[in-house]
Amino acid sequence: MLKLKFLRFLTSSSSTNQKSLPFDQKPDEPEINVKDFGDGFKWGVATAAYQIEGGWNSDGKGESIWDRFTSNPGHVKDRTNGQEATDFYNRYEDDLRLLKTLNLDNFRFSFSWSRLLPEGIGKVNEKGVDFYNKMIDTCLELGIDPWAMLYHWDLPQKLEDKGGWCNRDIVDWFSDYTELCTRRFGDRIQHWMVLNEPASFTTLGYLSGMHAPQKAGLSKFLASVHHACLCQAEGGRIVRNNVKDSHVGTSFSCAHTEPQKNTLWHRKASDRLDVMLNRLFIEPSLGMGYPYNELPFIRKIDRFILPDDPDKMKFDFDFIGLQNYFRVTSKPSLLPFVWANRVKPAPTSEVTEMGWEVSPEGIYDIIRQFAKYNIKEIIVSENGAAFKDHLVDGRVHDLQRISYFKRYLHHILRAKAEGINVTGYFAWTYVDNFEWDEGIRPRFGLVYNDFKTQQRIVKDSGLWFQELLKRE
Ligand code: BGC
């Protein structure tokens, strides 16, 4: 199968020999004061079904594309899979109780489509509904606000067998699934998000083939993009229609792009990456159409567009979730279609275990870029870092992660101080989990997980949030 190296920068892990900042040599760290963010500011953690639930075939759950992908151990760098993950399916009560002790009162989770509808459409798995009912009720009993994500990458395999995101019927499949979720759970959930990072799952799943369902090629990619744009808006409409007083958004991966050199070619390369990373999904939802000008190959999407589609792709979300981890320095390259690529971080840069450059000012730049669209409300719906964690005498002193959070939060505050309406922050993530094709090696959690025993140990970063957010 054609395995393009396309958009590898989204998950690059190339730089493990680069400098990690020693704990005793931190640069000036800003002090974070929770009051500066305002009373109504939402603090929480984000998670995703496939990455935490486990129970991959429990109680009637159907197979998802990630169950299929990971059934071949060669697809995952450390040959693990999400069959058990962090066993949230059985441990959700303890996990939510522990989360509550960290004073993080907002819990973002995703529904597993194939747990609710094993075939993707048709017969409902009532045991799957029971699980989410119990989990949501536990949140509410504990005073945790649940934030539901409808789609975090785990399409039912049965739907993929029919073409998945490349088949226009997905708009109907997704609408029925959204109807189900909103009717069964909408009485207790106010905050909804439609798609998690469509730019990631379409490029990695349908263009480069690096993620499930390992499809590759321009036509598949463009079809998946267009159908995701239609579902994004339709999902928003269904939530608003079915859920009283809903607060509905969707989430975008985003990264501030800048040219490596100030030449016309570098600037154009940077603009092309900007379209792929930041503009492709938001602009159609705002009625601006697809950004063809900077990236002419996108025009080939026209053959999937029906006359009413530009209107159908529009939806005025209450908020936009921005998910940012790094910035991208770009240069012209021979990478097909985009003819641009990411420049590896300099050897002196601070990088995470994923090889991602720690670039706190990048979150300020990207928030400002999105704010220009006049979005009503911006929520940082994911931000965090994987670092090498060491469990010593029952503690994980992850000071580098604390430093990361402080620096990114400082730059979010800068954007807020300029009047941009940033209303929430969700750390990625609650507990070390299954990190897609990377496996369980990269640890992003505020809570350490022993994957053999499923024992949870709050890291110092979790304790830092606990202290930051403690009520007086
Ligand atoms: C995704 C998460 C992922 C995280 C870290 C985001 O792109 O939404 O599922 O684990 O980044 O890679």
Tab-separated table of C-alpha atoms and ligand atoms in Angstrom, residues 10-11 47-48 51 108 152-153 196-197 200 251 253 323 325 354 356 382 384 428-429 433-436 438 444, ligand 1:
chain	number	residue	atom	x	y	z
A	10	LEU	CA	1.663	15.531	13.068
A	11	THR	CA	3.024	12.563	14.969
A	47	THR	CA	-9.800	11.807	27.259
A	48	ALA	CA	-10.940	9.580	24.400
A	51	GLN	CA	-7.457	5.449	24.565
A	108	ARG	CA	-14.167	15.514	28.496
A	152	HIS	CA	-12.759	10.669	18.574
A	153	TRP	CA	-11.485	8.519	15.682
A	196	ASN	CA	-12.085	15.553	17.373
A	197	GLU	CA	-9.420	16.981	15.081
A	200	SER	CA	-5.731	14.585	11.941
A	251	SER	CA	-12.416	20.720	18.031
A	253	SER	CA	-5.880	20.414	15.918
A	323	GLN	CA	-5.931	21.618	20.513
A	325	TYR	CA	0.902	21.027	21.314
A	354	MET	CA	6.883	12.726	20.898
A	356	TRP	CA	7.431	17.859	19.520
A	382	GLU	CA	-6.364	19.788	24.587
A	384	GLY	CA	-0.194	18.673	27.328
A	428	TRP	CA	-4.357	16.244	27.836
A	429	THR	CA	-4.769	14.002	29.706
A	433	ASN	CA	-3.193	5.930	28.163
A	434	PHE	CA	-2.962	4.227	24.780
A	435	GLU	CA	-1.397	6.776	22.441
A	436	TRP	CA	-2.612	5.452	19.066
A	438	GLU	CA	2.746	4.990	19.456
A	444	PHE	CA	0.767	12.238	28.804
B	1	BGC	C1	-5.523	13.712	20.032
B	1	BGC	C2	-5.334	12.743	21.183
B	1	BGC	C3	-3.867	12.395	21.297
B	1	BGC	C4	-3.110	13.658	21.628
B	1	BGC	C5	-1.612	13.453	21.850
B	1	BGC	C6	-4.493	14.791	19.988
B	1	BGC	O1	-4.135	14.994	18.679
B	1	BGC	O2	-6.824	14.243	20.064
B	1	BGC	O3	-6.132	11.625	20.969
B	1	BGC	O4	-3.622	11.398	22.237
B	1	BGC	O5	-3.255	14.557	20.567
B	1	BGC	O6	-1.014	12.949	20.715
